Amino acid sequence: MSRISSLEMQLANVKSLLRTMCDAVHAGLQTLVQHFEHPNTNRLIKIVVLDSEIDNLERAIDASILQVFATQQPLGYELRLAYACAKIAHHVERIGDAVESLARQLVNGDVPEQKEIFLEMLLDTKNLFERSYTAMFDGDLSLIQEIHILDDKVDVKQRELNLIAKNILKKGNKKSIEKALKIISMSSKLEKIADLCCNWAEQIDFAENGMARRTLRKRKYRLVFIDNIGGMIASLVASFLYKNVKDIVELSVITTQSIKSNNILNFTNLLVDYEITPQIFPIARITTVNWNNCLMLIKLGKFELSEEESDIVPNKTVQIHWPEITIDPIDIENDPKKFKEFANVLTRRTNQLAQIIARTQEQN
């Protein structure tokens, strides 16, 4: 009967397999960079071949981790490390799939005209991969402390490319449609790789520090409220929601019209009955708000965004419309009865929204 390896040796074997897998994916990313700088389709064929090797390594890692659980019953750090390695292997395999898909697209066509933007996005994505790699295998966790900020740079580039693609689509001919879809597809894959690198970094932090002592905090999602009467109604709605979700999401207020100077503190006495403290939110225009990690855009009132304004909103942002929130701030400020009616509608709406946000947080 063969002797069962020690826990330390088994975990070292898992990390060795994972490192080999990461090296293969990193080689694919490096090849993509080289292709954008000096196109050569022969290099890209190697990436397609590497993908099957990456898949085999993921299966080998899963089997090794299963053996750890079956023979060692790890606890504490060793248990977290084994669990994290299983998750990381899955993330890296998905990164490998995205790299292989990008290689196939480039083999079957020329480098897009937006070469410089794509190259910047690819280099930022490669940087995220390398930071997570070094934190994992060299133990330098300082490299992943700002990884979400770096990921935001990739998101900005994706939005820039999506806007370019939308403008190309307006031409309406077959060639333009194919070109636009290629831009959207390739930028989406690069953004996906960046997100997976962030997930990798979070697993490293979990393995090293556990849940209670984690140093890499998940970034908050953002909710944006928009009205068409200067931002005051949007500020009131955000104040109603703030107490329930302040630890989960960030709130922003914008308006489609000129920003008004109404003071939300004038509603302090009316809000006391609802145990709400008025929050002073900076009121911005739709073109200047920070759209990074924006989960939802809530439109207040009976209005629609223009085509140009709609193009600014990220595709992944869920748009919700509350048409019944159409009250003039001056009317409800001077009429407690109208304010009560407004507050009752708003309480029902914001409570429902808070439940949705809480469920979303639990799933993540």
mmCIF file of C-alpha atoms in Angstrom:
data_model
loop_
_atom_site.group_PDB
_atom_site.id
_atom_site.type_symbol
_atom_site.label_atom_id
_atom_site.label_comp_id
_atom_site.label_asym_id
_atom_site.label_seq_id
_atom_site.Cartn_x
_atom_site.Cartn_y
_atom_site.Cartn_z
ATOM 1 C CA MET A 1 0.000 0.000 0.000
ATOM 2 C CA SER A 2 1.412 3.406 -0.923
ATOM 3 C CA ARG A 3 2.012 5.834 1.896
ATOM 4 C CA ILE A 4 -0.273 8.865 2.111
ATOM 5 C CA SER A 5 1.659 12.107 1.626
ATOM 6 C CA SER A 6 1.663 14.670 4.392
ATOM 7 C CA LEU A 7 -0.760 17.586 4.236
ATOM 8 C CA GLU A 8 2.093 20.003 3.584
ATOM 9 C CA MET A 9 3.336 17.944 0.628
ATOM 10 C CA GLN A 10 -0.159 17.587 -0.836
ATOM 11 C CA LEU A 11 -0.825 21.337 -0.641
ATOM 12 C CA ALA A 12 2.586 22.038 -2.163
ATOM 13 C CA ASN A 13 1.640 19.753 -5.062
ATOM 14 C CA VAL A 14 -1.658 21.616 -5.529
ATOM 15 C CA LYS A 15 0.159 24.968 -5.630
ATOM 16 C CA SER A 16 2.718 23.569 -8.060
ATOM 17 C CA LEU A 17 -0.012 22.413 -10.439
ATOM 18 C CA LEU A 18 -1.777 25.750 -10.079
ATOM 19 C CA ARG A 19 1.428 27.630 -10.823
ATOM 20 C CA THR A 20 1.969 25.577 -13.990
ATOM 21 C CA MET A 21 -1.604 26.373 -15.027
ATOM 22 C CA CYS A 22 -1.113 30.097 -14.368
ATOM 23 C CA ASP A 23 2.162 30.097 -16.328
ATOM 24 C CA ALA A 24 0.362 28.650 -19.352
ATOM 25 C CA VAL A 25 -2.375 31.302 -19.185
ATOM 26 C CA HIS A 26 0.190 34.074 -18.666
ATOM 27 C CA ALA A 27 2.039 32.877 -21.768
ATOM 28 C CA GLY A 28 -1.233 33.228 -23.667
ATOM 29 C CA LEU A 29 -1.728 36.789 -22.441
ATOM 30 C CA GLN A 30 1.839 37.683 -23.368
ATOM 31 C CA THR A 31 1.299 36.246 -26.851
ATOM 32 C CA LEU A 32 -1.803 38.430 -27.299
ATOM 33 C CA VAL A 33 0.225 41.510 -26.352
ATOM 34 C CA GLN A 34 2.929 40.572 -28.861
ATOM 35 C CA HIS A 35 0.292 40.050 -31.562
ATOM 36 C CA PHE A 36 -1.186 43.528 -31.030
ATOM 37 C CA GLU A 37 2.286 45.040 -31.190
ATOM 38 C CA HIS A 38 3.553 42.899 -34.108
ATOM 39 C CA PRO A 39 0.762 40.797 -35.686
ATOM 40 C CA ASN A 40 1.712 37.150 -36.289
ATOM 41 C CA THR A 41 -1.067 34.568 -36.501
ATOM 42 C CA ASN A 42 1.344 31.654 -36.079
ATOM 43 C CA ARG A 43 1.828 32.693 -32.447
ATOM 44 C CA LEU A 44 -1.918 32.687 -31.825
ATOM 45 C CA ILE A 45 -2.285 29.032 -32.845
ATOM 46 C CA LYS A 46 -0.110 28.093 -29.852
ATOM 47 C CA ILE A 47 -2.719 29.637 -27.511
ATOM 48 C CA VAL A 48 -5.437 27.385 -28.904
ATOM 49 C CA VAL A 49 -3.217 24.340 -28.245
ATOM 50 C CA LEU A 50 -2.481 25.540 -24.681
ATOM 51 C CA ASP A 51 -6.184 25.624 -23.792
ATOM 52 C CA SER A 52 -6.512 21.824 -23.641
ATOM 53 C CA GLU A 53 -3.436 21.684 -21.374
ATOM 54 C CA ILE A 54 -5.058 24.239 -19.062
ATOM 55 C CA ASP A 55 -8.257 22.191 -18.892
ATOM 56 C CA ASN A 56 -6.262 19.062 -17.987
ATOM 57 C CA LEU A 57 -4.424 20.941 -15.242
ATOM 58 C CA GLU A 58 -7.709 22.136 -13.733
ATOM 59 C CA ARG A 59 -8.928 18.529 -13.550
ATOM 60 C CA ALA A 60 -5.641 17.455 -11.940
ATOM 61 C CA ILE A 61 -5.951 20.248 -9.349
ATOM 62 C CA ASP A 62 -9.534 19.243 -8.524
ATOM 63 C CA ALA A 63 -8.442 15.632 -8.023
ATOM 64 C CA SER A 64 -5.522 16.671 -5.798
ATOM 65 C CA ILE A 65 -7.749 18.894 -3.635
ATOM 66 C CA LEU A 66 -10.301 16.102 -3.316
ATOM 67 C CA GLN A 67 -7.499 13.854 -2.091
ATOM 68 C CA VAL A 68 -6.523 16.493 0.507
ATOM 69 C CA PHE A 69 -10.065 16.587 1.875
ATOM 70 C CA ALA A 70 -10.414 12.802 1.803
ATOM 71 C CA THR A 71 -7.125 11.941 3.535
ATOM 72 C CA GLN A 72 -6.129 14.924 5.677
ATOM 73 C CA GLN A 73 -9.257 16.716 6.938
ATOM 74 C CA PRO A 74 -7.492 20.110 6.933
ATOM 75 C CA LEU A 75 -8.440 22.907 9.349
ATOM 76 C CA GLY A 76 -7.751 26.620 9.631
ATOM 77 C CA TYR A 77 -5.296 28.042 7.114
ATOM 78 C CA GLU A 78 -4.800 24.724 5.294
ATOM 79 C CA LEU A 79 -8.564 24.335 4.790
ATOM 80 C CA ARG A 80 -8.874 27.906 3.492
ATOM 81 C CA LEU A 81 -5.902 27.398 1.165
ATOM 82 C CA ALA A 82 -7.302 24.181 -0.312
ATOM 83 C CA TYR A 83 -10.714 25.792 -0.840
ATOM 84 C CA ALA A 84 -9.148 28.949 -2.342
ATOM 85 C CA CYS A 85 -6.979 26.903 -4.730
ATOM 86 C CA ALA A 86 -10.061 25.120 -6.054
ATOM 87 C CA LYS A 87 -11.808 28.454 -6.678
ATOM 88 C CA ILE A 88 -8.683 30.043 -8.180
ATOM 89 C CA ALA A 89 -8.165 27.113 -10.552
ATOM 90 C CA HIS A 90 -11.718 27.657 -11.827
ATOM 91 C CA HIS A 91 -11.088 31.402 -12.279
ATOM 92 C CA VAL A 92 -7.804 30.804 -14.107
ATOM 93 C CA GLU A 93 -9.420 28.205 -16.387
ATOM 94 C CA ARG A 94 -12.071 30.762 -17.337
ATOM 95 C CA ILE A 95 -9.331 33.317 -18.007
ATOM 96 C CA GLY A 96 -7.683 30.721 -20.248
ATOM 97 C CA ASP A 97 -10.966 30.224 -22.132
ATOM 98 C CA ALA A 98 -11.272 33.989 -22.688
ATOM 99 C CA VAL A 99 -7.665 34.226 -23.900
ATOM 100 C CA GLU A 100 -8.223 31.324 -26.292
ATOM 101 C CA SER A 101 -11.437 32.909 -27.594
ATOM 102 C CA LEU A 102 -9.619 36.208 -28.225
ATOM 103 C CA ALA A 103 -6.877 34.331 -30.084
ATOM 104 C CA ARG A 104 -9.460 32.630 -32.327
ATOM 105 C CA GLN A 105 -11.066 35.988 -33.158
ATOM 106 C CA LEU A 106 -7.695 37.484 -34.076
ATOM 107 C CA VAL A 107 -6.670 34.465 -36.155
ATOM 108 C CA ASN A 108 -9.840 34.832 -38.228
ATOM 109 C CA GLY A 109 -9.495 38.579 -38.722
ATOM 110 C CA ASP A 110 -7.252 41.613 -38.561
ATOM 111 C CA VAL A 111 -6.368 43.546 -35.423
ATOM 112 C CA PRO A 112 -9.200 46.092 -34.844
ATOM 113 C CA GLU A 113 -8.668 49.717 -35.873
ATOM 114 C CA GLN A 114 -8.877 50.658 -32.182
ATOM 115 C CA LYS A 115 -5.549 48.889 -31.657
ATOM 116 C CA GLU A 116 -4.135 51.401 -29.162
ATOM 117 C CA ILE A 117 -7.162 51.261 -26.859
ATOM 118 C CA PHE A 118 -7.244 47.471 -26.991
ATOM 119 C CA LEU A 119 -3.520 47.269 -26.273
ATOM 120 C CA GLU A 120 -3.859 49.554 -23.240
ATOM 121 C CA MET A 121 -6.776 47.475 -21.985
ATOM 122 C CA LEU A 122 -4.831 44.248 -22.560
ATOM 123 C CA LEU A 123 -1.742 45.553 -20.750
ATOM 124 C CA ASP A 124 -3.869 46.671 -17.772
ATOM 125 C CA THR A 125 -5.511 43.238 -17.705
ATOM 126 C CA LYS A 126 -2.123 41.500 -17.876
ATOM 127 C CA ASN A 127 -0.949 43.703 -14.980
ATOM 128 C CA LEU A 128 -3.913 42.525 -12.877
ATOM 129 C CA PHE A 129 -3.053 38.905 -13.670
ATOM 130 C CA GLU A 130 0.593 39.385 -12.727
ATOM 131 C CA ARG A 131 -0.300 41.099 -9.439
ATOM 132 C CA SER A 132 -2.550 38.218 -8.403
ATOM 133 C CA TYR A 133 0.079 35.703 -9.557
ATOM 134 C CA THR A 134 2.855 37.341 -7.482
ATOM 135 C CA ALA A 135 0.597 37.678 -4.427
ATOM 136 C CA MET A 136 -0.303 33.990 -4.715
ATOM 137 C CA PHE A 137 3.119 32.462 -5.232
ATOM 138 C CA ASP A 138 5.525 35.045 -3.723
ATOM 139 C CA GLY A 139 3.317 36.141 -0.833
ATOM 140 C CA ASP A 140 3.414 39.876 -1.638
ATOM 141 C CA LEU A 141 -0.171 40.829 -0.736
ATOM 142 C CA SER A 142 0.584 44.553 -1.083
ATOM 143 C CA LEU A 143 0.254 44.116 -4.857
ATOM 144 C CA ILE A 144 -3.469 43.334 -4.641
ATOM 145 C CA GLN A 145 -4.531 46.048 -2.199
ATOM 146 C CA GLU A 146 -5.560 48.422 -4.998
ATOM 147 C CA ILE A 147 -6.555 45.793 -7.523
ATOM 148 C CA HIS A 148 -10.166 47.020 -7.751
ATOM 149 C CA ILE A 149 -8.952 50.517 -8.656
ATOM 150 C CA LEU A 150 -6.872 49.025 -11.467
ATOM 151 C CA ASP A 151 -9.888 46.999 -12.582
ATOM 152 C CA ASP A 152 -11.865 50.238 -12.879
ATOM 153 C CA LYS A 153 -9.362 51.429 -15.514
ATOM 154 C CA VAL A 154 -10.241 48.368 -17.599
ATOM 155 C CA ASP A 155 -13.973 49.111 -17.174
ATOM 156 C CA VAL A 156 -13.431 52.673 -18.433
ATOM 157 C CA LYS A 157 -11.677 51.360 -21.547
ATOM 158 C CA GLN A 158 -14.512 48.900 -22.172
ATOM 159 C CA ARG A 159 -17.105 51.684 -22.013
ATOM 160 C CA GLU A 160 -15.018 53.755 -24.425
ATOM 161 C CA LEU A 161 -14.894 50.856 -26.889
ATOM 162 C CA ASN A 162 -18.622 50.157 -26.508
ATOM 163 C CA LEU A 163 -19.418 53.780 -27.389
ATOM 164 C CA ILE A 164 -17.226 53.472 -30.487
ATOM 165 C CA ALA A 165 -19.045 50.257 -31.420
ATOM 166 C CA LYS A 166 -22.462 51.921 -31.005
ATOM 167 C CA ASN A 167 -21.436 54.715 -33.365
ATOM 168 C CA ILE A 168 -20.219 52.171 -35.928
ATOM 169 C CA LEU A 169 -23.528 50.275 -35.668
ATOM 170 C CA LYS A 170 -25.418 53.403 -36.703
ATOM 171 C CA LYS A 171 -24.024 52.998 -40.231
ATOM 172 C CA GLY A 172 -26.320 49.978 -40.548
ATOM 173 C CA ASN A 173 -24.476 47.943 -43.185
ATOM 174 C CA LYS A 174 -23.324 44.345 -42.720
ATOM 175 C CA LYS A 175 -19.611 45.164 -42.563
ATOM 176 C CA SER A 176 -20.167 47.822 -39.885
ATOM 177 C CA ILE A 177 -22.306 45.464 -37.796
ATOM 178 C CA GLU A 178 -19.633 42.751 -37.902
ATOM 179 C CA LYS A 179 -16.939 45.266 -36.976
ATOM 180 C CA ALA A 180 -18.971 46.649 -34.056
ATOM 181 C CA LEU A 181 -19.844 43.200 -32.708
ATOM 182 C CA LYS A 182 -16.167 42.214 -32.795
ATOM 183 C CA ILE A 183 -15.225 45.289 -30.760
ATOM 184 C CA ILE A 184 -17.941 44.580 -28.183
ATOM 185 C CA SER A 185 -17.050 40.892 -27.967
ATOM 186 C CA MET A 186 -13.291 41.429 -27.554
ATOM 187 C CA SER A 187 -13.631 44.243 -25.011
ATOM 188 C CA SER A 188 -16.114 42.153 -23.000
ATOM 189 C CA LYS A 189 -13.652 39.248 -22.830
ATOM 190 C CA LEU A 190 -10.843 41.505 -21.603
ATOM 191 C CA GLU A 191 -13.147 43.011 -18.974
ATOM 192 C CA LYS A 192 -14.136 39.484 -17.917
ATOM 193 C CA ILE A 193 -10.457 38.529 -17.477
ATOM 194 C CA ALA A 194 -9.906 41.606 -15.299
ATOM 195 C CA ASP A 195 -12.913 40.716 -13.108
ATOM 196 C CA LEU A 196 -11.661 37.145 -12.710
ATOM 197 C CA CYS A 197 -8.244 38.447 -11.621
ATOM 198 C CA CYS A 198 -10.014 40.466 -8.907
ATOM 199 C CA ASN A 199 -11.883 37.328 -7.818
ATOM 200 C CA TRP A 200 -8.523 35.542 -7.679
ATOM 201 C CA ALA A 201 -7.094 38.289 -5.468
ATOM 202 C CA GLU A 202 -10.062 38.037 -3.100
ATOM 203 C CA GLN A 203 -9.494 34.286 -2.725
ATOM 204 C CA ILE A 204 -5.819 34.887 -1.898
ATOM 205 C CA ASP A 205 -6.841 37.386 0.772
ATOM 206 C CA PHE A 206 -9.395 34.931 2.173
ATOM 207 C CA ALA A 207 -6.824 32.109 2.339
ATOM 208 C CA GLU A 208 -4.258 34.257 4.132
ATOM 209 C CA ASN A 209 -6.507 36.157 6.517
ATOM 210 C CA GLY A 210 -9.829 34.347 6.858
ATOM 211 C CA MET A 211 -13.202 36.103 6.821
ATOM 212 C CA ALA A 212 -12.751 38.175 9.998
ATOM 213 C CA ARG A 213 -9.302 39.595 9.206
ATOM 214 C CA ARG A 214 -9.551 40.147 5.481
ATOM 215 C CA THR A 215 -7.625 43.184 4.292
ATOM 216 C CA LEU A 216 -8.936 43.284 0.727
ATOM 217 C CA ARG A 217 -12.488 44.535 1.030
ATOM 218 C CA LYS A 218 -14.998 43.968 -1.710
ATOM 219 C CA ARG A 219 -15.825 47.220 -3.421
ATOM 220 C CA LYS A 220 -19.290 48.591 -3.012
ATOM 221 C CA TYR A 221 -21.773 48.770 -5.810
ATOM 222 C CA ARG A 222 -23.210 52.156 -6.707
ATOM 223 C CA LEU A 223 -26.855 53.233 -7.000
ATOM 224 C CA VAL A 224 -27.594 56.372 -8.984
ATOM 225 C CA PHE A 225 -30.844 58.334 -8.571
ATOM 226 C CA ILE A 226 -31.835 60.750 -11.326
ATOM 227 C CA ASP A 227 -34.659 63.293 -11.578
ATOM 228 C CA ASN A 228 -35.506 66.060 -14.026
ATOM 229 C CA ILE A 229 -36.172 68.848 -11.516
ATOM 230 C CA GLY A 230 -32.727 69.834 -10.262
ATOM 231 C CA GLY A 231 -31.772 66.886 -8.037
ATOM 232 C CA MET A 232 -33.813 67.617 -4.903
ATOM 233 C CA ILE A 233 -36.280 64.719 -5.260
ATOM 234 C CA ALA A 234 -33.377 62.380 -6.043
ATOM 235 C CA SER A 235 -31.622 63.601 -2.860
ATOM 236 C CA LEU A 236 -34.750 62.913 -0.780
ATOM 237 C CA VAL A 237 -35.133 59.397 -2.202
ATOM 238 C CA ALA A 238 -31.463 58.657 -1.551
ATOM 239 C CA SER A 239 -31.856 59.905 2.047
ATOM 240 C CA PHE A 240 -34.752 57.473 2.614
ATOM 241 C CA LEU A 241 -32.627 54.577 1.373
ATOM 242 C CA TYR A 242 -29.324 55.606 2.966
ATOM 243 C CA LYS A 243 -29.913 54.195 6.446
ATOM 244 C CA ASN A 244 -30.684 50.678 5.188
ATOM 245 C CA VAL A 245 -27.928 50.297 2.581
ATOM 246 C CA LYS A 246 -25.082 52.652 3.548
ATOM 247 C CA ASP A 247 -22.787 49.735 4.416
ATOM 248 C CA ILE A 248 -23.577 47.839 1.208
ATOM 249 C CA VAL A 249 -23.706 50.393 -1.628
ATOM 250 C CA GLU A 250 -22.695 53.933 -2.464
ATOM 251 C CA LEU A 251 -25.394 56.407 -3.501
ATOM 252 C CA SER A 252 -25.127 59.151 -6.122
ATOM 253 C CA VAL A 253 -27.590 61.839 -7.183
ATOM 254 C CA ILE A 254 -27.832 63.332 -10.675
ATOM 255 C CA THR A 255 -30.290 65.440 -12.660
ATOM 256 C CA THR A 256 -31.070 66.043 -16.313
ATOM 257 C CA GLN A 257 -31.927 69.731 -15.711
ATOM 258 C CA SER A 258 -30.090 72.674 -14.190
ATOM 259 C CA ILE A 259 -28.957 71.918 -10.647
ATOM 260 C CA LYS A 260 -31.143 73.741 -8.131
ATOM 261 C CA SER A 261 -29.993 75.201 -4.831
ATOM 262 C CA ASN A 262 -32.906 73.843 -2.744
ATOM 263 C CA ASN A 263 -31.605 72.921 0.691
ATOM 264 C CA ILE A 264 -32.515 69.382 1.731
ATOM 265 C CA LEU A 265 -32.049 70.406 5.364
ATOM 266 C CA ASN A 266 -35.367 72.258 5.029
ATOM 267 C CA PHE A 267 -36.998 68.816 5.227
ATOM 268 C CA THR A 268 -35.360 67.911 8.556
ATOM 269 C CA ASN A 269 -38.507 68.366 10.672
ATOM 270 C CA LEU A 270 -40.660 66.438 8.218
ATOM 271 C CA LEU A 271 -38.179 63.537 8.100
ATOM 272 C CA VAL A 272 -37.971 63.193 11.900
ATOM 273 C CA ASP A 273 -41.244 61.225 11.986
ATOM 274 C CA TYR A 274 -39.599 58.601 9.749
ATOM 275 C CA GLU A 275 -36.355 58.501 11.769
ATOM 276 C CA ILE A 276 -34.452 59.721 8.727
ATOM 277 C CA THR A 277 -31.581 62.185 8.718
ATOM 278 C CA PRO A 278 -31.376 64.217 5.492
ATOM 279 C CA GLN A 279 -28.154 63.450 3.609
ATOM 280 C CA ILE A 280 -26.402 66.125 1.593
ATOM 281 C CA PHE A 281 -25.406 64.424 -1.668
ATOM 282 C CA PRO A 282 -23.387 66.267 -4.321
ATOM 283 C CA ILE A 283 -25.721 66.723 -7.297
ATOM 284 C CA ALA A 284 -24.069 66.004 -10.647
ATOM 285 C CA ARG A 285 -25.031 65.836 -14.295
ATOM 286 C CA ILE A 286 -25.266 62.505 -16.100
ATOM 287 C CA THR A 287 -22.059 63.245 -18.028
ATOM 288 C CA THR A 288 -19.945 63.786 -14.889
ATOM 289 C CA VAL A 289 -21.097 61.065 -12.483
ATOM 290 C CA ASN A 290 -18.790 58.115 -11.713
ATOM 291 C CA TRP A 291 -20.366 55.066 -13.402
ATOM 292 C CA ASN A 292 -17.850 52.536 -12.068
ATOM 293 C CA ASN A 293 -19.595 49.566 -10.403
ATOM 294 C CA CYS A 294 -23.010 51.155 -10.968
ATOM 295 C CA LEU A 295 -25.555 48.456 -10.162
ATOM 296 C CA MET A 296 -28.749 50.436 -10.785
ATOM 297 C CA LEU A 297 -29.973 53.707 -12.243
ATOM 298 C CA ILE A 298 -33.328 54.724 -10.723
ATOM 299 C CA LYS A 299 -35.255 57.282 -12.804
ATOM 300 C CA LEU A 300 -37.687 59.373 -10.749
ATOM 301 C CA GLY A 301 -40.629 60.941 -12.569
ATOM 302 C CA LYS A 302 -42.211 60.828 -15.993
ATOM 303 C CA PHE A 303 -39.288 61.478 -18.299
ATOM 304 C CA GLU A 304 -36.967 59.521 -20.563
ATOM 305 C CA LEU A 305 -33.255 59.861 -21.155
ATOM 306 C CA SER A 306 -32.106 61.175 -24.520
ATOM 307 C CA GLU A 307 -30.231 58.827 -26.842
ATOM 308 C CA GLU A 308 -26.931 60.527 -25.983
ATOM 309 C CA GLU A 309 -27.618 60.207 -22.242
ATOM 310 C CA SER A 310 -28.604 56.546 -22.618
ATOM 311 C CA ASP A 311 -25.315 55.814 -24.396
ATOM 312 C CA ILE A 312 -23.402 57.039 -21.316
ATOM 313 C CA VAL A 313 -25.082 54.543 -18.978
ATOM 314 C CA PRO A 314 -23.094 51.244 -18.852
ATOM 315 C CA ASN A 315 -24.803 48.220 -20.392
ATOM 316 C CA LYS A 316 -24.531 46.246 -17.144
ATOM 317 C CA THR A 317 -26.382 48.918 -15.153
ATOM 318 C CA VAL A 318 -30.008 47.949 -14.446
ATOM 319 C CA GLN A 319 -32.401 50.829 -15.174
ATOM 320 C CA ILE A 320 -35.497 51.129 -12.960
ATOM 321 C CA HIS A 321 -38.290 53.654 -13.510
ATOM 322 C CA TRP A 322 -40.457 55.087 -10.713
ATOM 323 C CA PRO A 323 -42.857 57.324 -12.678
ATOM 324 C CA GLU A 324 -45.079 58.085 -9.669
ATOM 325 C CA ILE A 325 -42.292 60.082 -7.958
ATOM 326 C CA THR A 326 -43.225 63.354 -9.705
ATOM 327 C CA ILE A 327 -43.795 65.801 -6.841
ATOM 328 C CA ASP A 328 -42.390 69.348 -6.837
ATOM 329 C CA PRO A 329 -40.081 69.759 -3.783
ATOM 330 C CA ILE A 330 -41.569 73.176 -2.952
ATOM 331 C CA ASP A 331 -45.109 71.704 -2.759
ATOM 332 C CA ILE A 332 -44.226 68.969 -0.287
ATOM 333 C CA GLU A 333 -41.922 71.209 1.761
ATOM 334 C CA ASN A 334 -44.836 73.488 2.654
ATOM 335 C CA ASP A 335 -47.586 70.877 2.883
ATOM 336 C CA PRO A 336 -47.142 68.131 5.548
ATOM 337 C CA LYS A 337 -50.097 66.161 4.145
ATOM 338 C CA LYS A 338 -48.579 65.967 0.663
ATOM 339 C CA PHE A 339 -45.214 65.096 2.163
ATOM 340 C CA LYS A 340 -46.791 62.209 4.096
ATOM 341 C CA GLU A 341 -48.328 60.806 0.914
ATOM 342 C CA PHE A 342 -44.981 61.167 -0.856
ATOM 343 C CA ALA A 343 -43.129 59.541 2.064
ATOM 344 C CA ASN A 344 -45.502 56.547 2.180
ATOM 345 C CA VAL A 345 -44.964 55.804 -1.508
ATOM 346 C CA LEU A 346 -41.234 56.302 -1.102
ATOM 347 C CA THR A 347 -40.987 54.081 1.979
ATOM 348 C CA ARG A 348 -42.648 51.215 0.132
ATOM 349 C CA ARG A 349 -40.415 51.652 -2.902
ATOM 350 C CA THR A 350 -37.135 52.011 -0.986
ATOM 351 C CA ASN A 351 -37.892 49.037 1.274
ATOM 352 C CA GLN A 352 -38.380 46.847 -1.796
ATOM 353 C CA LEU A 353 -35.159 48.181 -3.285
ATOM 354 C CA ALA A 354 -33.241 47.564 -0.048
ATOM 355 C CA GLN A 355 -34.360 43.916 -0.083
ATOM 356 C CA ILE A 356 -33.175 43.500 -3.686
ATOM 357 C CA ILE A 357 -29.785 45.022 -2.825
ATOM 358 C CA ALA A 358 -29.418 42.777 0.236
ATOM 359 C CA ARG A 359 -30.142 39.665 -1.855
ATOM 360 C CA THR A 360 -27.647 40.793 -4.494
ATOM 361 C CA GLN A 361 -24.995 41.262 -1.806
ATOM 362 C CA GLU A 362 -25.647 37.773 -0.414
ATOM 363 C CA GLN A 363 -25.249 36.204 -3.855
ATOM 364 C CA ASN A 364 -21.900 37.946 -4.350
#
